[in-house]
C-alpha cells in the first residue's frame, strides 16, 4: 500500500535527478561560458578563498575539536539516545491525519428490520445531518457497501461532503453528528471514518483502525469474549464506535425435516429442500431481452404462500408417486431470532471486535488497549487473540519501508566505496545519516505530526540527501592540495570551503518544501509529514556535516601528510599553443 502511494513520487524524483545530472554536465557549463567572464570567475574564486571572521572562528573551533576526536563516540551515543526518546514519545499512524472534506457514516439497524422501517430511521438521520452547518451534501446506500464482504439488507453507508469554507475541522463535525444520531436513533449502530481511510480499509478487508481478532472453535465462547473486550476497549481514551463483532443475519424460519415421516411418502430431505427453494425463492426458467439486457424470468409461489409460518406449512410437496403432501406433515417449522455471521481466516473461525479512533494517534491507542486487555482479560481456553485492521496494515508497511531503508543504506554504501575506495568515509557518512534521524524525530515532535508512511518515506529520502552533501565535503578532503598540510588541515580546509554551498543547498531545500510543510493547497496534508521530516533531518544533518563528520573521519583515519601536487605554470607559447612545466 505504501508503494502504491509513493511509486509516482519515486519515479518523478529518479527521472528529475537523472535529467538534472545531464543538465549539470552539458547545458549548465555551456550557459556559464556564454554569461560569465574571466574577471567574474576571478572575483568568485577570491571570495571562496578569502578568510572571513566566520571561517576563522570555524577553523579555530575545528582544530580544538579534532584534538578531542574521541569525544565524538559518547556524543554519538547521546544523540542516538535522544533520538530514541523522541521516537518513543512520538505517535504513530498508518496515514497522516488529514481533513479530506468528506467522511463516511456506516450504519446498521437491528437485525431483521424491514427496508421500510430502516428507511424511516434514515430519513430522520438525514434531517439531522443537513442541520449541521458544515455539511454541503450527502448520498446514501442501503443493503450494499464497498468491499468484498457480506452486506446485510439492514446495513449501508452515507457519504457526507462538507463545505470548503468552514470554521470547524472534520473531527468536530463527526463528533457532533455522532452525538445527535445516537441520541435520536439509539437503535442504529453507527461508525464514522474519513473517505480515503474507509476505502483502503474496505478494499483490504480491514475497515476499522482497531480490529481485535478472536480465534476459536466455539462461536458462543467467541461472542462472550468479544463482548467483554468491547466493554474494556470502550473505556480507553480516544476509542469510539466500539463493536463486539457479532453480526446477526436477521430472523429466520428453520424447517426441520422428520426423515421417518418423509420416507413414508418417498421423500428425502434433499427433495424437500429443492422443492421449497423453488417455491419460496424461485428459479430462473427463461429469459427475456429488454434493450441490451437479458432479464431472467423467475418462477415462484405467490407472496401469499411466503408471509407466515401457517402459509408455508400448507405448501404442498409433490412426492415421487404423484401424491401432494403438506409440508407440515413431514417437517416442523421454527422461528429463530437470527444467526450470527460465521467468518473464517486461514480456515480458522474468528470474531473481529472493531472500533475507531478520535483525537488520538493509532500507535498509542493500540498500546493502551494491549495493556488494558493484558491486565483485565483472561482469554478462555481455546481462544487466541490477534491484532488486525489498519494497525496490522501499518505494521506491515513499516516493516517493508524499513527493508527499503536498509537497502538504500546498502546502495549508498556501495556508491561511496566505489567513489573513495576506502571504508573510513562510507562508515562516517552512514553514521552521520543515522544521527540525522534526531532532526526527523524532533521536527515531527515539535509540529505534532505522527510517524506514518509519509514521514517514513521522508526518512528514506534523507539517506541520499545526507550522503550527497557529505560527498561534497569528503571530495575536497581528498584533494592533494588540501592534504599537503596533513589530515587535520585537509579536513578543516575542506569543511570551510563547503560551508556556503551546503548552507545554500539546505536553505533552498527548506524553502522548496515549506509550502508542503505548511499544508498549503488541496491534498498537501498527505505529504506534509514527509516535508517536515526532510526539513528537520536535512537541517540537523547540515550542522553535523561540519562538526561531527570531520571528527568521525579523523577518528577512522590515521594522520599523515600527502605531498602537494606540483603546480603547472606556463613556460612558453609555440604556434599559439601554451606549454606548461612543473614549478
XYZ file of C-alpha atoms in Angstrom:
583
model
C 0.000 0.000 0.000
C 2.844 2.379 0.787
C 4.324 1.579 -2.619
C 1.027 2.443 -4.295
C 1.041 5.846 -2.611
C 4.658 6.796 -3.304
C 5.559 4.996 -6.532
C 4.796 8.083 -8.639
C 6.835 10.269 -6.271
C 9.815 7.914 -6.522
C 9.657 7.714 -10.329
C 9.398 11.502 -10.580
C 12.444 12.015 -8.355
C 14.548 9.418 -10.201
C 13.928 10.986 -13.613
C 14.282 14.522 -12.264
C 17.694 13.656 -10.787
C 18.849 11.968 -13.997
C 17.803 14.911 -16.142
C 19.366 17.415 -13.742
C 22.617 15.406 -13.852
C 22.674 15.561 -17.649
C 21.862 19.269 -17.490
C 24.633 19.970 -14.961
C 27.394 18.414 -17.128
C 26.187 19.704 -20.504
C 23.873 22.683 -20.653
C 24.958 24.381 -17.408
C 28.655 24.747 -18.433
C 27.590 25.930 -21.879
C 25.342 28.615 -20.470
C 28.017 29.608 -17.948
C 30.567 30.069 -20.733
C 28.141 32.369 -22.530
C 27.307 34.502 -19.486
C 30.357 34.507 -17.189
C 33.502 36.496 -17.902
C 37.020 35.735 -16.734
C 37.020 38.532 -14.211
C 33.733 37.213 -12.780
C 35.390 33.862 -12.145
C 38.433 35.515 -10.572
C 36.204 37.544 -8.272
C 34.269 34.473 -7.130
C 37.475 32.497 -6.571
C 38.772 35.306 -4.361
C 35.515 35.205 -2.395
C 35.864 31.475 -1.830
C 39.499 31.696 -0.700
C 39.166 34.899 1.319
C 39.398 34.434 5.071
C 36.312 35.704 6.911
C 35.666 36.051 10.622
C 33.183 33.168 10.468
C 35.655 30.982 8.587
C 38.404 31.859 11.022
C 36.187 31.089 14.002
C 35.215 27.754 12.442
C 38.854 26.803 11.779
C 39.910 27.552 15.351
C 36.971 25.603 16.735
C 37.577 22.602 14.488
C 41.268 22.403 15.353
C 40.264 22.225 19.022
C 37.530 19.657 18.398
C 39.820 17.451 16.332
C 42.250 17.297 19.228
C 39.499 15.592 21.209
C 38.085 13.489 18.383
C 37.405 10.574 20.752
C 34.653 12.714 22.323
C 32.546 12.028 19.211
C 31.886 8.475 20.455
C 29.959 9.393 23.644
C 28.389 12.300 21.742
C 27.037 9.891 19.125
C 25.560 7.667 21.847
C 23.889 10.696 23.447
C 22.373 11.702 20.111
C 21.108 8.159 19.481
C 19.583 8.059 22.973
C 17.848 11.419 22.490
C 16.548 10.188 19.122
C 15.137 7.088 20.803
C 13.414 9.171 23.494
C 11.765 11.348 20.855
C 10.743 8.249 18.880
C 9.280 6.570 21.970
C 7.104 9.618 22.709
C 6.122 10.097 19.071
C 2.695 8.938 17.962
C 2.328 6.592 15.026
C -0.366 6.029 12.431
C -0.750 4.420 9.053
C -1.585 7.581 7.130
C -1.162 11.266 8.031
C -4.036 12.942 9.815
C -5.964 14.738 7.099
C -9.119 16.758 6.674
C -10.404 15.228 3.441
C -13.521 17.392 3.358
C -15.803 14.327 3.390
C -16.456 11.317 5.591
C -18.300 8.006 5.538
C -21.024 7.054 8.009
C -21.607 3.286 8.151
C -24.874 2.234 9.801
C -26.852 -0.876 10.631
C -30.387 -1.145 12.017
C -31.468 -4.012 14.305
C -31.357 -7.452 12.628
C -34.487 -8.230 10.655
C -35.611 -4.610 10.348
C -37.657 -4.108 7.199
C -36.487 -1.755 4.479
C -39.481 0.489 5.218
C -38.581 0.865 8.898
C -34.872 1.260 8.135
C -35.707 3.966 5.609
C -37.854 5.786 8.183
C -34.964 5.865 10.623
C -32.548 7.022 7.947
C -34.827 9.841 6.793
C -34.627 11.203 10.335
C -30.826 10.781 10.269
C -30.646 12.753 7.015
C -32.545 15.629 8.600
C -30.055 15.679 11.470
C -27.119 15.589 9.066
C -28.353 18.504 6.977
C -28.890 20.617 10.108
C -25.136 20.606 10.696
C -23.952 23.913 9.145
C -20.725 22.460 7.718
C -22.496 19.749 5.679
C -22.934 20.500 1.974
C -24.480 17.282 0.613
C -24.762 13.533 1.169
C -25.536 10.266 -0.613
C -26.830 7.019 0.862
C -26.592 3.285 0.089
C -28.718 0.637 1.776
C -28.038 -3.082 1.527
C -24.681 -2.651 -0.204
C -21.180 -1.384 0.623
C -17.760 -1.112 -0.987
C -15.635 -4.168 -0.295
C -15.588 -7.940 -0.616
C -17.594 -8.827 2.482
C -21.226 -9.771 3.013
C -23.631 -6.828 3.464
C -26.962 -7.483 5.153
C -30.141 -5.700 3.935
C -30.267 -3.643 7.132
C -26.790 -2.184 6.589
C -25.398 0.557 4.392
C -23.473 3.814 4.466
C -23.604 7.560 3.889
C -21.031 9.647 2.053
C -21.178 13.140 3.543
C -19.446 16.053 1.829
C -18.507 19.157 3.805
C -18.298 22.754 2.683
C -14.894 24.120 1.729
C -15.304 27.259 3.845
C -15.996 26.227 7.413
C -14.788 27.075 10.886
C -14.583 23.544 12.327
C -12.445 20.564 11.438
C -13.810 17.266 10.222
C -13.308 15.542 13.609
C -15.556 18.097 15.326
C -18.233 17.666 12.660
C -18.159 13.867 13.008
C -18.370 14.167 16.799
C -21.482 16.356 16.545
C -23.117 14.001 14.032
C -22.333 11.013 16.253
C -23.876 12.646 19.324
C -27.075 13.731 17.539
C -27.674 10.391 15.813
C -27.017 8.304 18.927
C -29.485 10.388 20.951
C -32.182 10.476 18.236
C -31.888 6.925 16.836
C -30.341 4.766 19.572
C -31.220 1.540 17.721
C -28.869 2.414 14.876
C -25.283 1.237 15.194
C -23.090 3.865 13.530
C -19.439 4.019 12.553
C -17.560 7.083 11.236
C -14.435 7.287 9.083
C -12.845 9.551 6.515
C -13.135 8.736 2.824
C -9.640 7.547 1.914
C -9.112 5.523 5.073
C -12.541 3.914 4.696
C -11.873 2.925 1.076
C -8.455 1.462 1.931
C -9.961 -0.391 4.872
C -12.778 -1.867 2.780
C -10.503 -2.951 -0.064
C -8.066 -4.606 2.352
C -10.999 -6.182 4.228
C -9.956 -4.281 7.380
C -12.458 -1.432 7.550
C -11.636 -0.250 11.087
C -8.397 1.148 12.535
C -8.789 -1.090 15.583
C -9.565 -4.738 14.935
C -9.060 -7.409 17.589
C -9.454 -10.881 16.102
C -10.551 -13.735 18.352
C -9.947 -17.232 17.011
C -11.656 -20.311 18.405
C -13.874 -23.260 17.553
C -16.798 -22.328 19.844
C -18.888 -19.436 18.381
C -20.730 -18.808 21.667
C -17.453 -18.546 23.555
C -16.120 -16.105 20.954
C -19.258 -13.964 21.296
C -18.982 -13.756 25.084
C -15.268 -12.927 24.913
C -15.883 -10.342 22.187
C -18.481 -8.564 24.333
C -16.059 -8.420 27.279
C -13.273 -6.991 25.088
C -15.659 -4.444 23.555
C -16.586 -3.156 27.025
C -12.917 -2.872 28.030
C -11.655 -1.042 24.950
C -14.668 1.291 25.027
C -13.234 2.881 28.185
C -9.869 3.660 26.556
C -9.343 7.335 25.753
C -9.863 8.118 22.077
C -11.758 4.894 21.268
C -15.191 5.447 19.688
C -17.742 3.324 17.822
C -16.690 0.119 19.611
C -18.470 -3.002 18.292
C -18.364 -6.575 19.614
C -18.209 -8.028 16.093
C -21.392 -10.102 16.288
C -23.403 -9.515 13.091
C -26.867 -11.090 13.174
C -28.303 -12.045 9.800
C -31.873 -11.399 10.956
C -34.899 -13.545 11.951
C -35.324 -16.753 10.006
C -37.588 -19.776 9.674
C -35.916 -23.140 10.185
C -37.511 -26.198 8.584
C -36.635 -29.398 10.465
C -37.455 -32.447 8.311
C -38.639 -35.616 10.020
C -36.849 -38.316 8.000
C -39.149 -41.159 9.086
C -42.385 -39.354 8.203
C -40.896 -38.052 4.929
C -39.829 -41.563 3.929
C -43.423 -42.756 4.220
C -44.232 -40.573 1.205
C -40.990 -41.409 -0.642
C -39.418 -38.024 0.100
C -35.892 -37.219 1.272
C -34.529 -34.091 2.929
C -32.853 -33.181 -0.370
C -36.155 -33.482 -2.244
C -37.928 -31.224 0.257
C -35.101 -28.671 0.150
C -35.141 -28.482 -3.654
C -38.922 -28.047 -3.850
C -39.007 -25.424 -1.066
C -36.167 -23.498 -2.665
C -38.051 -23.337 -5.956
C -41.338 -22.380 -4.303
C -40.000 -19.765 -1.868
C -37.023 -18.155 -3.605
C -37.889 -19.196 -7.152
C -35.915 -20.487 -10.094
C -34.998 -18.808 -13.374
C -36.772 -20.798 -16.119
C -36.350 -18.477 -19.085
C -35.061 -15.073 -20.171
C -36.411 -12.014 -21.902
C -34.341 -9.329 -23.614
C -35.024 -5.724 -22.679
C -32.968 -3.287 -24.766
C -29.371 -4.503 -24.363
C -30.009 -6.502 -21.170
C -31.126 -10.097 -20.698
C -33.522 -10.376 -17.753
C -34.266 -13.721 -16.121
C -37.865 -14.871 -15.606
C -38.063 -16.264 -12.071
C -40.901 -18.656 -11.262
C -42.026 -18.996 -7.619
C -45.111 -19.180 -5.450
C -47.205 -16.014 -4.903
C -46.442 -13.856 -1.857
C -49.482 -15.255 -0.048
C -47.626 -18.539 0.452
C -44.482 -16.866 1.830
C -45.719 -14.499 4.534
C -46.150 -16.585 7.707
C -45.484 -19.982 9.222
C -49.027 -21.297 8.602
C -48.903 -20.444 4.891
C -45.516 -22.092 4.494
C -46.701 -25.144 6.444
C -49.591 -25.598 3.999
C -47.317 -25.665 0.952
C -47.961 -28.886 -0.941
C -44.953 -31.035 -1.792
C -45.051 -33.475 -4.701
C -43.945 -36.995 -3.802
C -42.353 -39.384 -6.354
C -45.673 -41.278 -6.540
C -47.522 -38.092 -7.514
C -49.177 -37.556 -4.133
C -49.370 -33.973 -2.780
C -48.126 -33.778 0.816
C -48.433 -30.673 3.062
C -45.039 -29.527 4.375
C -46.354 -29.551 7.940
C -46.919 -33.325 7.699
C -43.220 -34.119 7.154
C -41.433 -31.249 8.928
C -41.691 -28.778 11.784
C -41.155 -25.045 11.286
C -39.493 -22.897 13.965
C -38.764 -19.182 14.077
C -35.313 -18.016 15.279
C -34.157 -14.555 16.257
C -31.331 -14.753 13.752
C -27.996 -16.417 13.261
C -24.653 -14.648 13.655
C -22.374 -14.459 10.653
C -19.561 -17.019 10.705
C -16.224 -15.724 9.440
C -13.013 -17.586 8.799
C -9.435 -16.555 8.179
C -6.996 -19.222 7.080
C -9.770 -21.793 7.673
C -9.959 -20.703 11.342
C -13.281 -19.367 12.704
C -12.861 -15.899 14.150
C -14.733 -12.902 15.532
C -13.457 -9.349 14.962
C -14.032 -6.723 17.680
C -13.679 -3.326 15.995
C -13.504 0.350 16.953
C -12.420 3.711 15.591
C -10.198 6.450 16.986
C -10.989 10.122 17.585
C -8.470 12.730 18.659
C -5.577 10.341 19.190
C -2.928 8.512 17.197
C -3.211 4.841 16.327
C 0.038 3.631 17.893
C -0.511 4.938 21.439
C -4.177 3.875 21.381
C -3.311 0.290 20.435
C -0.553 0.245 23.074
C -3.037 1.262 25.789
C -5.583 -1.274 24.521
C -2.975 -4.037 24.684
C -2.022 -3.029 28.203
C -5.683 -2.902 29.279
C -6.543 -6.313 27.836
C -3.450 -7.960 29.295
C -4.352 -6.747 32.792
C -8.151 -7.212 32.742
C -8.979 -10.012 30.271
C -8.133 -13.679 30.705
C -8.762 -15.487 27.442
C -10.734 -18.735 27.807
C -9.111 -21.988 26.839
C -9.174 -22.479 23.085
C -9.391 -18.751 22.247
C -6.454 -16.840 20.798
C -6.134 -13.130 20.045
C -4.503 -11.194 17.203
C -4.487 -7.502 16.241
C -5.571 -6.694 12.702
C -7.250 -3.792 10.938
C -5.388 -0.672 9.893
C -2.914 -1.282 12.738
C -1.812 -4.530 11.091
C -1.518 -2.740 7.746
C 0.604 -0.053 9.424
C 2.967 -2.610 10.969
C 3.386 -4.446 7.664
C 4.033 -1.174 5.815
C 6.596 -0.035 8.400
C 8.372 -3.385 8.136
C 8.514 -3.119 4.346
C 9.687 0.505 4.473
C 12.392 -0.466 6.968
C 13.661 -3.015 4.453
C 13.642 -0.281 1.796
C 15.667 1.984 4.115
C 18.247 -0.745 4.764
C 18.573 -1.391 1.027
C 19.014 2.361 0.488
C 21.824 2.371 3.071
C 23.441 -0.542 1.254
C 23.267 1.162 -2.143
C 24.677 4.409 -0.741
C 27.485 2.461 0.956
C 28.370 0.743 -2.340
C 28.459 4.078 -4.187
C 30.723 5.569 -1.504
C 33.083 2.584 -1.619
C 33.381 2.868 -5.402
C 33.915 6.627 -5.176
C 36.526 6.851 -2.411
C 37.941 3.280 -2.370
C 38.204 3.167 1.414
C 35.935 2.239 4.307
C 36.505 5.225 6.602
C 34.440 7.676 4.555
C 31.419 5.372 3.955
C 31.256 4.431 7.640
C 31.490 8.066 8.730
C 28.754 9.153 6.292
C 26.426 6.286 7.273
C 26.857 7.187 10.948
C 26.066 10.836 10.185
C 22.932 9.751 8.342
C 21.766 7.709 11.333
C 22.493 10.589 13.714
C 20.482 12.912 11.458
C 17.349 11.000 12.457
C 17.416 13.242 15.532
C 16.263 16.092 13.301
C 13.469 13.973 11.825
C 12.079 12.959 15.221
C 12.486 16.454 16.665
C 10.690 18.099 13.740
C 7.787 15.624 13.914
C 7.516 16.077 17.697
C 7.552 19.878 17.573
C 4.917 20.049 14.834
C 2.684 17.392 16.410
C 2.990 15.006 13.470
C 2.965 11.227 13.754
C 5.360 8.667 12.355
C 3.453 7.346 9.331
C 4.188 6.027 5.866
C 4.622 9.586 4.561
C 7.197 10.650 7.168
C 8.900 7.244 6.804
C 9.384 7.897 3.086
C 10.859 11.300 4.004
C 13.297 9.480 6.274
C 14.346 7.235 3.372
C 14.845 10.266 1.110
C 17.125 11.751 3.767
C 19.615 8.893 3.303
C 20.502 10.054 -0.199
C 20.376 13.759 0.657
C 22.839 13.496 3.556
C 25.193 11.288 1.534
C 25.156 13.805 -1.322
C 26.248 16.722 0.867
C 28.797 14.579 2.695
C 30.388 13.558 -0.607
C 30.961 17.228 -1.455
C 32.962 17.713 1.753
C 34.927 14.471 1.576
C 35.806 15.063 -2.082
C 37.544 18.275 -1.053
C 39.280 16.454 1.784
C 40.824 14.027 -0.710
C 42.229 16.755 -2.971
C 46.058 16.583 -2.817
C 46.454 20.360 -2.421
C 44.277 20.236 0.707
C 46.097 17.221 2.168
C 49.521 18.800 1.905
C 49.181 20.146 5.437
C 48.111 16.807 6.880
C 44.795 15.130 7.537
C 43.548 17.638 10.111
C 44.366 20.574 7.881
C 42.672 18.900 4.914
C 39.501 18.248 6.908
C 39.302 21.789 8.271
C 40.021 23.422 4.907
C 37.537 21.229 3.025
C 34.794 21.872 5.568
C 35.441 25.615 5.499
C 35.260 25.724 1.706
C 31.916 23.894 1.640
C 30.107 25.953 4.302
C 28.449 28.346 1.876
C 27.404 25.799 -0.825
C 25.884 23.410 1.703
C 24.163 26.253 3.542
C 22.695 27.392 0.212
C 21.580 23.829 -0.594
C 19.913 23.467 2.803
C 18.153 26.817 2.531
C 16.930 26.036 -0.990
C 15.553 22.646 0.083
C 13.809 24.089 3.138
C 12.186 26.876 1.120
C 11.118 24.439 -1.601
C 9.469 22.114 0.927
C 7.977 24.883 3.055
C 4.606 25.064 1.192
C 4.134 21.327 1.713
C 5.203 21.578 5.359
C 2.605 24.312 5.906
C -0.026 22.163 4.108
C -0.756 24.885 1.558
C -3.053 23.621 -1.176
C -5.516 20.787 -1.674
C -4.184 17.373 -0.663
C -0.994 18.849 0.832
C -1.661 17.187 4.193
C -0.844 13.824 2.632
C 2.767 14.936 2.060
C 3.032 17.352 4.999
C 4.785 14.961 7.368
C 7.171 13.929 4.559
C 8.205 17.563 4.054
C 8.588 18.159 7.801
C 10.718 15.021 8.190
C 13.032 16.043 5.333
C 13.336 19.647 6.581
C 14.175 18.538 10.128
C 16.637 15.850 9.082
C 18.278 17.988 6.395
C 18.771 20.949 8.719
C 20.302 18.903 11.534
C 22.470 16.903 9.129
C 23.935 20.113 7.694
C 25.224 21.057 11.141
C 26.538 17.546 11.802
C 28.372 17.507 8.475
C 30.553 20.437 9.600
C 31.249 19.303 13.155
C 30.686 15.571 13.678
C 31.664 14.239 10.230
C 35.239 15.698 10.449
C 35.673 14.178 13.911
C 34.432 10.766 12.753
C 36.668 10.742 9.682
C 39.668 11.838 11.737
C 38.872 9.057 14.219
C 38.779 6.410 11.476
C 41.828 7.679 9.511
C 45.494 7.972 10.582
C 47.012 11.439 10.298
C 49.555 11.604 7.510
C 50.798 14.238 5.112
C 50.412 13.914 1.364
C 52.883 15.716 -0.892
C 51.327 18.634 -2.694
C 50.778 18.126 -6.392
C 53.300 20.306 -8.321
C 51.714 23.413 -9.746
C 51.823 23.875 -13.536
C 52.976 27.278 -14.801
C 53.088 28.492 -18.422
C 56.626 28.332 -19.809
C 56.304 29.157 -23.483
C 53.946 29.677 -26.338
C 54.639 27.715 -29.542
C 52.427 28.197 -32.566
C 49.636 29.677 -30.485
C 49.755 26.721 -28.060
C 50.652 27.364 -24.416
C 53.004 24.826 -22.868
C 53.219 24.215 -19.090
C 56.028 22.941 -16.907
C 56.028 21.837 -13.273
C 57.159 24.525 -10.877
